[in-house]
Amino acid sequence: GQQLNQSPQSMFIQEGEDVSMNCTSSSIFNTWLWYKQDPGEGPVLLIALYKAGELTSNGRLTAQFGITRKDSFLNISASIPSDVGIYFCAGQAAGNKLTFGGGTRVLVKP
Amino acid sequence: GAGVSQSPSNKVTEKGKDVELRCDPISGHTALYWYRQRLGQGLEFLIYFQGNSAPDKSGLPSDRFSAERTGESVSTLTIQRTQQEDSAVYLCASSSPGAFWGYTFGSGTRLTVV
C-alpha cells in the first residue's frame, strides 16, 4: 500500500528557532495535509495543500506541495513552547481516506 | 454535538475478551473514519463509512475487527478475542460531504490489552 516517509522522527527546538520537516512518498497524492497532535488529543488540521507547487501559510506555519506530487514540507518559524507536539503529514490519492506519515515529534531543548 | 465524541476514553481488557468502542460524529457529517495509532507511530486506516454506501473495510487488520454505523450517526468498532498487539489508541474522525480534508478527530480510546 501507499506509504509516507516523514522526517525527522523527532527534533528539539529552542524558542525562536525555525524548524522544518518533510514527507516523501513513492506514489502521487492529489492533496497534502499537515496535522498537529497534542498529548491525549486527536490530530488537528493545520494546513491543506491542493495543487502541485502550492505554497501556503497559516500564521508562522508554511507548507509546500512538491511539484512531483510525491512530497511536502512544513516549516515553523520563530518557534514557541506551544509548538511542542507531534506533527503528521497526510496524503489523499483516490477516494476520501488519508494515508498518514509516521509523525515528527517536536520537543523543547532542555 | 460540537465535536467528535469517543467512549470510553480508556479501556483495559484481558486478552481474549471482546471490546466495543463508540464514536459519535459531528451532526451532519456523513463520512466517518476509524484509525489506529500504536504508541509512537502514525495513524493506520481501518475503515471508512460514507452515507449509505458500502463501507471501505480495506484497512481492517483481521476478521476479529468489525465496525458498524447506524445511518449517519453513531459508529461502533468491535474487536473480538483481543490480543496484546491490539493495544493502541483508536481514533475516530468525521467529515462533511466532499470536505474530507476537514476531518475532525475525536480524542480517541486508549485500549490496553493485558
PDB file of C-alpha atoms in Angstrom:
ATOM      1  CA  GLY A   1       0.000   0.000   0.000  1.00  0.00           C
ATOM      2  CA  GLN A   2       0.946   3.643  -0.059  1.00  0.00           C
ATOM      3  CA  GLN A   3       3.483   4.781   2.483  1.00  0.00           C
ATOM      4  CA  LEU A   4       4.614   8.189   3.609  1.00  0.00           C
ATOM      5  CA  ASN A   5       8.120   8.624   4.955  1.00  0.00           C
ATOM      6  CA  GLN A   6       8.245  11.521   7.372  1.00  0.00           C
ATOM      7  CA  SER A   7      11.457  13.019   8.726  1.00  0.00           C
ATOM      8  CA  PRO A   8      12.912  13.748  11.098  1.00  0.00           C
ATOM      9  CA  GLN A   9      11.242  11.374  13.541  1.00  0.00           C
ATOM     10  CA  SER A  10      11.950  13.829  16.347  1.00  0.00           C
ATOM     11  CA  MET A  11      13.596  17.177  16.865  1.00  0.00           C
ATOM     12  CA  PHE A  12      14.451  19.536  19.675  1.00  0.00           C
ATOM     13  CA  ILE A  13      13.584  23.183  19.324  1.00  0.00           C
ATOM     14  CA  GLN A  14      14.737  26.284  21.110  1.00  0.00           C
ATOM     15  CA  GLU A  15      12.360  29.193  21.350  1.00  0.00           C
ATOM     16  CA  GLY A  16      12.775  31.493  18.386  1.00  0.00           C
ATOM     17  CA  GLU A  17      14.281  28.891  16.070  1.00  0.00           C
ATOM     18  CA  ASP A  18      12.859  27.961  12.674  1.00  0.00           C
ATOM     19  CA  VAL A  19      12.181  24.250  12.173  1.00  0.00           C
ATOM     20  CA  SER A  20      11.413  22.150   9.147  1.00  0.00           C
ATOM     21  CA  MET A  21      10.052  18.683   8.499  1.00  0.00           C
ATOM     22  CA  ASN A  22       9.126  16.818   5.348  1.00  0.00           C
ATOM     23  CA  CYS A  23       7.284  13.886   3.886  1.00  0.00           C
ATOM     24  CA  THR A  24       8.028  11.822   0.821  1.00  0.00           C
ATOM     25  CA  SER A  25       6.008   9.193  -0.927  1.00  0.00           C
ATOM     26  CA  SER A  26       6.656   6.558  -3.542  1.00  0.00           C
ATOM     27  CA  SER A  27       3.365   7.444  -5.206  1.00  0.00           C
ATOM     28  CA  ILE A  28       1.477  10.553  -6.203  1.00  0.00           C
ATOM     29  CA  PHE A  29      -1.034  12.312  -3.963  1.00  0.00           C
ATOM     30  CA  ASN A  30      -3.724  14.787  -5.015  1.00  0.00           C
ATOM     31  CA  THR A  31      -3.833  16.576  -1.680  1.00  0.00           C
ATOM     32  CA  TRP A  32      -1.322  17.004   1.135  1.00  0.00           C
ATOM     33  CA  LEU A  33      -2.325  17.867   4.669  1.00  0.00           C
ATOM     34  CA  TRP A  34      -0.426  18.666   7.843  1.00  0.00           C
ATOM     35  CA  TYR A  35      -1.827  17.899  11.290  1.00  0.00           C
ATOM     36  CA  LYS A  36      -0.646  18.517  14.849  1.00  0.00           C
ATOM     37  CA  GLN A  37      -1.435  16.199  17.745  1.00  0.00           C
ATOM     38  CA  ASP A  38      -1.174  17.219  21.387  1.00  0.00           C
ATOM     39  CA  PRO A  39      -0.957  14.568  24.133  1.00  0.00           C
ATOM     40  CA  GLY A  40      -4.248  12.803  24.746  1.00  0.00           C
ATOM     41  CA  GLU A  41      -5.951  14.511  21.834  1.00  0.00           C
ATOM     42  CA  GLY A  42      -6.760  13.702  18.244  1.00  0.00           C
ATOM     43  CA  PRO A  43      -4.841  15.371  15.396  1.00  0.00           C
ATOM     44  CA  VAL A  44      -5.930  18.855  14.379  1.00  0.00           C
ATOM     45  CA  LEU A  45      -5.615  20.119  10.812  1.00  0.00           C
ATOM     46  CA  LEU A  46      -3.022  22.879  10.336  1.00  0.00           C
ATOM     47  CA  ILE A  47      -2.689  23.321   6.580  1.00  0.00           C
ATOM     48  CA  ALA A  48      -4.198  21.741   3.454  1.00  0.00           C
ATOM     49  CA  LEU A  49      -2.499  21.835   0.026  1.00  0.00           C
ATOM     50  CA  TYR A  50      -4.418  21.087  -3.154  1.00  0.00           C
ATOM     51  CA  LYS A  51      -2.132  21.845  -6.112  1.00  0.00           C
ATOM     52  CA  ALA A  52       1.357  20.762  -7.075  1.00  0.00           C
ATOM     53  CA  GLY A  53       3.790  23.573  -6.340  1.00  0.00           C
ATOM     54  CA  GLU A  54       1.371  25.332  -3.985  1.00  0.00           C
ATOM     55  CA  LEU A  55       2.922  27.212  -1.076  1.00  0.00           C
ATOM     56  CA  THR A  56       0.523  28.020   1.753  1.00  0.00           C
ATOM     57  CA  SER A  57       0.964  29.830   5.048  1.00  0.00           C
ATOM     58  CA  ASN A  58      -1.041  29.783   8.248  1.00  0.00           C
ATOM     59  CA  GLY A  59       0.480  32.209  10.721  1.00  0.00           C
ATOM     60  CA  ARG A  60       4.004  31.003  11.496  1.00  0.00           C
ATOM     61  CA  LEU A  61       3.456  27.802   9.530  1.00  0.00           C
ATOM     62  CA  THR A  62       4.338  27.412   5.872  1.00  0.00           C
ATOM     63  CA  ALA A  63       3.838  24.267   3.821  1.00  0.00           C
ATOM     64  CA  GLN A  64       4.503  23.348   0.219  1.00  0.00           C
ATOM     65  CA  PHE A  65       3.085  20.710  -2.097  1.00  0.00           C
ATOM     66  CA  GLY A  66       6.014  19.353  -4.124  1.00  0.00           C
ATOM     67  CA  ILE A  67       5.844  19.708  -7.892  1.00  0.00           C
ATOM     68  CA  THR A  68       6.271  15.958  -8.336  1.00  0.00           C
ATOM     69  CA  ARG A  69       3.221  15.496  -6.062  1.00  0.00           C
ATOM     70  CA  LYS A  70       5.270  12.998  -4.086  1.00  0.00           C
ATOM     71  CA  ASP A  71       6.500  15.227  -1.309  1.00  0.00           C
ATOM     72  CA  SER A  72       5.659  18.108   1.015  1.00  0.00           C
ATOM     73  CA  PHE A  73       7.401  20.111   3.690  1.00  0.00           C
ATOM     74  CA  LEU A  74       6.259  22.085   6.714  1.00  0.00           C
ATOM     75  CA  ASN A  75       8.194  24.977   8.212  1.00  0.00           C
ATOM     76  CA  ILE A  76       7.546  26.558  11.581  1.00  0.00           C
ATOM     77  CA  SER A  77       9.135  29.969  12.008  1.00  0.00           C
ATOM     78  CA  ALA A  78      10.138  31.563  15.318  1.00  0.00           C
ATOM     79  CA  SER A  79       9.079  28.524  17.350  1.00  0.00           C
ATOM     80  CA  ILE A  80       7.389  28.953  20.711  1.00  0.00           C
ATOM     81  CA  PRO A  81       6.901  26.424  23.544  1.00  0.00           C
ATOM     82  CA  SER A  82       3.346  25.558  22.476  1.00  0.00           C
ATOM     83  CA  ASP A  83       4.690  24.277  19.149  1.00  0.00           C
ATOM     84  CA  VAL A  84       5.672  21.125  21.033  1.00  0.00           C
ATOM     85  CA  GLY A  85       3.691  18.126  19.876  1.00  0.00           C
ATOM     86  CA  ILE A  86       3.584  15.559  17.117  1.00  0.00           C
ATOM     87  CA  TYR A  87       3.186  16.725  13.533  1.00  0.00           C
ATOM     88  CA  PHE A  88       1.783  14.396  10.901  1.00  0.00           C
ATOM     89  CA  CYS A  89       1.677  14.711   7.163  1.00  0.00           C
ATOM     90  CA  ALA A  90      -1.175  13.030   5.325  1.00  0.00           C
ATOM     91  CA  GLY A  91      -1.882  12.449   1.673  1.00  0.00           C
ATOM     92  CA  GLN A  92      -5.027  11.772  -0.269  1.00  0.00           C
ATOM     93  CA  ALA A  93      -4.834   9.840  -3.531  1.00  0.00           C
ATOM     94  CA  ALA A  94      -8.161   8.449  -4.683  1.00  0.00           C
ATOM     95  CA  GLY A  95     -11.233   8.327  -2.508  1.00  0.00           C
ATOM     96  CA  ASN A  96     -11.594  10.070   0.796  1.00  0.00           C
ATOM     97  CA  LYS A  97      -9.294   8.160   3.094  1.00  0.00           C
ATOM     98  CA  LEU A  98      -5.981   9.660   4.104  1.00  0.00           C
ATOM     99  CA  THR A  99      -2.588   7.992   4.410  1.00  0.00           C
ATOM    100  CA  PHE A 100      -0.558   9.344   7.326  1.00  0.00           C
ATOM    101  CA  GLY A 101       3.171   9.658   7.859  1.00  0.00           C
ATOM    102  CA  GLY A 102       4.829   8.319  10.998  1.00  0.00           C
ATOM    103  CA  GLY A 103       4.970  11.732  12.643  1.00  0.00           C
ATOM    104  CA  THR A 104       7.649  14.188  13.750  1.00  0.00           C
ATOM    105  CA  ARG A 105       7.862  14.636  17.490  1.00  0.00           C
ATOM    106  CA  VAL A 106       8.822  18.216  18.362  1.00  0.00           C
ATOM    107  CA  LEU A 107      10.350  18.643  21.808  1.00  0.00           C
ATOM    108  CA  VAL A 108      11.864  21.559  23.703  1.00  0.00           C
ATOM    109  CA  LYS A 109      15.632  21.622  24.203  1.00  0.00           C
ATOM    110  CA  PRO A 110      16.428  21.062  27.863  1.00  0.00           C
TER     111      PRO A 110
ATOM    112  CA  GLY B   1     -22.566  17.795  19.339  1.00  0.00           C
ATOM    113  CA  ALA B   2     -19.802  20.315  18.905  1.00  0.00           C
ATOM    114  CA  GLY B   3     -17.087  17.747  18.256  1.00  0.00           C
ATOM    115  CA  VAL B   4     -16.449  14.067  17.674  1.00  0.00           C
ATOM    116  CA  SER B   5     -17.063  12.180  20.887  1.00  0.00           C
ATOM    117  CA  GLN B   6     -15.459   8.828  21.647  1.00  0.00           C
ATOM    118  CA  SER B   7     -16.096   6.490  24.534  1.00  0.00           C
ATOM    119  CA  PRO B   8     -14.662   5.123  26.636  1.00  0.00           C
ATOM    120  CA  SER B   9     -11.568   7.318  26.754  1.00  0.00           C
ATOM    121  CA  ASN B  10      -9.592   4.464  28.277  1.00  0.00           C
ATOM    122  CA  LYS B  11     -10.225   0.721  28.268  1.00  0.00           C
ATOM    123  CA  VAL B  12      -8.201  -2.022  29.889  1.00  0.00           C
ATOM    124  CA  THR B  13      -9.227  -5.523  28.946  1.00  0.00           C
ATOM    125  CA  GLU B  14      -7.951  -9.017  29.371  1.00  0.00           C
ATOM    126  CA  LYS B  15      -6.535 -10.890  26.425  1.00  0.00           C
ATOM    127  CA  GLY B  16      -9.249 -12.893  24.704  1.00  0.00           C
ATOM    128  CA  LYS B  17     -12.133 -10.619  25.699  1.00  0.00           C
ATOM    129  CA  ASP B  18     -14.242  -8.661  23.213  1.00  0.00           C
ATOM    130  CA  VAL B  19     -14.376  -4.854  23.327  1.00  0.00           C
ATOM    131  CA  GLU B  20     -16.648  -2.247  21.776  1.00  0.00           C
ATOM    132  CA  LEU B  21     -15.515   1.291  21.092  1.00  0.00           C
ATOM    133  CA  ARG B  22     -18.028   4.006  20.328  1.00  0.00           C
ATOM    134  CA  CYS B  23     -17.861   7.101  18.163  1.00  0.00           C
ATOM    135  CA  ASP B  24     -20.413   9.918  17.958  1.00  0.00           C
ATOM    136  CA  PRO B  25     -19.580  12.050  14.895  1.00  0.00           C
ATOM    137  CA  ILE B  26     -20.392  15.697  14.375  1.00  0.00           C
ATOM    138  CA  SER B  27     -24.047  16.103  13.486  1.00  0.00           C
ATOM    139  CA  GLY B  28     -24.483  16.352   9.717  1.00  0.00           C
ATOM    140  CA  HIS B  29     -21.145  14.745   8.891  1.00  0.00           C
ATOM    141  CA  THR B  30     -21.867  11.911   6.507  1.00  0.00           C
ATOM    142  CA  ALA B  31     -18.363  10.442   6.462  1.00  0.00           C
ATOM    143  CA  LEU B  32     -16.870   8.606   9.423  1.00  0.00           C
ATOM    144  CA  TYR B  33     -13.399   7.062   9.692  1.00  0.00           C
ATOM    145  CA  TRP B  34     -11.629   4.815  12.180  1.00  0.00           C
ATOM    146  CA  TYR B  35      -7.845   4.895  12.552  1.00  0.00           C
ATOM    147  CA  ARG B  36      -5.483   3.049  14.869  1.00  0.00           C
ATOM    148  CA  GLN B  37      -2.410   4.689  16.389  1.00  0.00           C
ATOM    149  CA  ARG B  38       0.158   2.439  18.024  1.00  0.00           C
ATOM    150  CA  LEU B  39       2.483   4.014  20.578  1.00  0.00           C
ATOM    151  CA  GLY B  40       4.900   6.404  18.921  1.00  0.00           C
ATOM    152  CA  GLN B  41       3.581   5.707  15.457  1.00  0.00           C
ATOM    153  CA  GLY B  42       1.416   7.275  12.794  1.00  0.00           C
ATOM    154  CA  LEU B  43      -2.244   6.689  12.073  1.00  0.00           C
ATOM    155  CA  GLU B  44      -3.262   3.463  10.391  1.00  0.00           C
ATOM    156  CA  PHE B  45      -6.516   3.495   8.410  1.00  0.00           C
ATOM    157  CA  LEU B  46      -9.055   0.874   9.478  1.00  0.00           C
ATOM    158  CA  ILE B  47     -12.469   1.569   7.963  1.00  0.00           C
ATOM    159  CA  TYR B  48     -14.473   4.361   6.298  1.00  0.00           C
ATOM    160  CA  PHE B  49     -18.240   4.914   6.164  1.00  0.00           C
ATOM    161  CA  GLN B  50     -19.853   7.327   3.700  1.00  0.00           C
ATOM    162  CA  GLY B  51     -23.603   7.769   3.932  1.00  0.00           C
ATOM    163  CA  ASN B  52     -25.474   4.673   2.834  1.00  0.00           C
ATOM    164  CA  SER B  53     -22.645   3.353   0.670  1.00  0.00           C
ATOM    165  CA  ALA B  54     -20.917   0.087   1.485  1.00  0.00           C
ATOM    166  CA  PRO B  55     -18.074   0.810   3.924  1.00  0.00           C
ATOM    167  CA  ASP B  56     -14.448   0.654   2.846  1.00  0.00           C
ATOM    168  CA  LYS B  57     -13.098  -2.068   5.133  1.00  0.00           C
ATOM    169  CA  SER B  58      -9.751  -2.399   3.403  1.00  0.00           C
ATOM    170  CA  GLY B  59      -7.757  -1.379   6.472  1.00  0.00           C
ATOM    171  CA  LEU B  60      -9.179  -3.842   8.975  1.00  0.00           C
ATOM    172  CA  PRO B  61      -6.209  -5.984  10.068  1.00  0.00           C
ATOM    173  CA  SER B  62      -8.096  -9.229  10.680  1.00  0.00           C
ATOM    174  CA  ASP B  63     -11.567 -10.709  10.881  1.00  0.00           C
ATOM    175  CA  ARG B  64     -11.519 -10.047  14.619  1.00  0.00           C
ATOM    176  CA  PHE B  65     -12.158  -6.405  13.773  1.00  0.00           C
ATOM    177  CA  SER B  66     -15.546  -5.148  12.627  1.00  0.00           C
ATOM    178  CA  ALA B  67     -17.437  -1.876  12.644  1.00  0.00           C
ATOM    179  CA  GLU B  68     -20.993  -0.758  12.193  1.00  0.00           C
ATOM    180  CA  ARG B  69     -22.633   2.568  11.706  1.00  0.00           C
ATOM    181  CA  THR B  70     -26.274   3.398  12.279  1.00  0.00           C
ATOM    182  CA  GLY B  71     -27.363   5.671   9.453  1.00  0.00           C
ATOM    183  CA  GLU B  72     -25.253   8.817   9.618  1.00  0.00           C
ATOM    184  CA  SER B  73     -24.777   8.766  13.351  1.00  0.00           C
ATOM    185  CA  VAL B  74     -23.064   6.562  15.893  1.00  0.00           C
ATOM    186  CA  SER B  75     -20.438   4.005  14.939  1.00  0.00           C
ATOM    187  CA  THR B  76     -19.150   1.082  16.960  1.00  0.00           C
ATOM    188  CA  LEU B  77     -15.792  -0.605  16.399  1.00  0.00           C
ATOM    189  CA  THR B  78     -15.703  -4.133  17.807  1.00  0.00           C
ATOM    190  CA  ILE B  79     -12.571  -6.152  18.443  1.00  0.00           C
ATOM    191  CA  GLN B  80     -13.171  -9.801  19.243  1.00  0.00           C
ATOM    192  CA  ARG B  81     -10.781 -12.054  21.160  1.00  0.00           C
ATOM    193  CA  THR B  82      -8.410  -9.165  21.841  1.00  0.00           C
ATOM    194  CA  GLN B  83      -4.666  -9.708  21.602  1.00  0.00           C
ATOM    195  CA  GLN B  84      -1.856  -7.706  23.168  1.00  0.00           C
ATOM    196  CA  GLU B  85      -0.903  -6.298  19.759  1.00  0.00           C
ATOM    197  CA  ASP B  86      -4.354  -4.661  19.626  1.00  0.00           C
ATOM    198  CA  SER B  87      -3.207  -2.234  22.320  1.00  0.00           C
ATOM    199  CA  ALA B  88      -3.315   1.226  20.745  1.00  0.00           C
ATOM    200  CA  VAL B  89      -5.272   4.446  20.595  1.00  0.00           C
ATOM    201  CA  TYR B  90      -8.297   4.094  18.322  1.00  0.00           C
ATOM    202  CA  LEU B  91      -9.221   7.406  16.716  1.00  0.00           C
ATOM    203  CA  CYS B  92     -12.489   8.256  15.039  1.00  0.00           C
ATOM    204  CA  ALA B  93     -12.937  11.177  12.649  1.00  0.00           C
ATOM    205  CA  SER B  94     -15.844  12.600  10.710  1.00  0.00           C
ATOM    206  CA  SER B  95     -16.196  14.990   7.795  1.00  0.00           C
ATOM    207  CA  SER B  96     -18.915  16.629   5.754  1.00  0.00           C
ATOM    208  CA  PRO B  97     -19.560  15.572   2.159  1.00  0.00           C
ATOM    209  CA  GLY B  98     -16.722  16.392  -0.195  1.00  0.00           C
ATOM    210  CA  ALA B  99     -14.670  18.007   2.565  1.00  0.00           C
ATOM    211  CA  PHE B 100     -12.535  15.089   3.649  1.00  0.00           C
ATOM    212  CA  TRP B 101      -9.703  17.465   4.387  1.00  0.00           C
ATOM    213  CA  GLY B 102     -11.921  18.839   7.092  1.00  0.00           C
ATOM    214  CA  TYR B 103     -11.587  15.598   9.074  1.00  0.00           C
ATOM    215  CA  THR B 104     -12.349  16.350  12.724  1.00  0.00           C
ATOM    216  CA  PHE B 105     -10.850  13.781  15.056  1.00  0.00           C
ATOM    217  CA  GLY B 106     -12.100  12.674  18.433  1.00  0.00           C
ATOM    218  CA  SER B 107      -9.701  12.338  21.353  1.00  0.00           C
ATOM    219  CA  GLY B 108      -9.531   8.597  20.891  1.00  0.00           C
ATOM    220  CA  THR B 109      -9.960   5.496  23.011  1.00  0.00           C
ATOM    221  CA  ARG B 110      -6.766   4.170  24.558  1.00  0.00           C
ATOM    222  CA  LEU B 111      -7.073   0.380  24.575  1.00  0.00           C
ATOM    223  CA  THR B 112      -4.722  -1.695  26.704  1.00  0.00           C
ATOM    224  CA  VAL B 113      -4.877  -5.479  26.444  1.00  0.00           C
ATOM    225  CA  VAL B 114      -3.272  -7.242  29.409  1.00  0.00           C
TER     226      VAL B 114
END
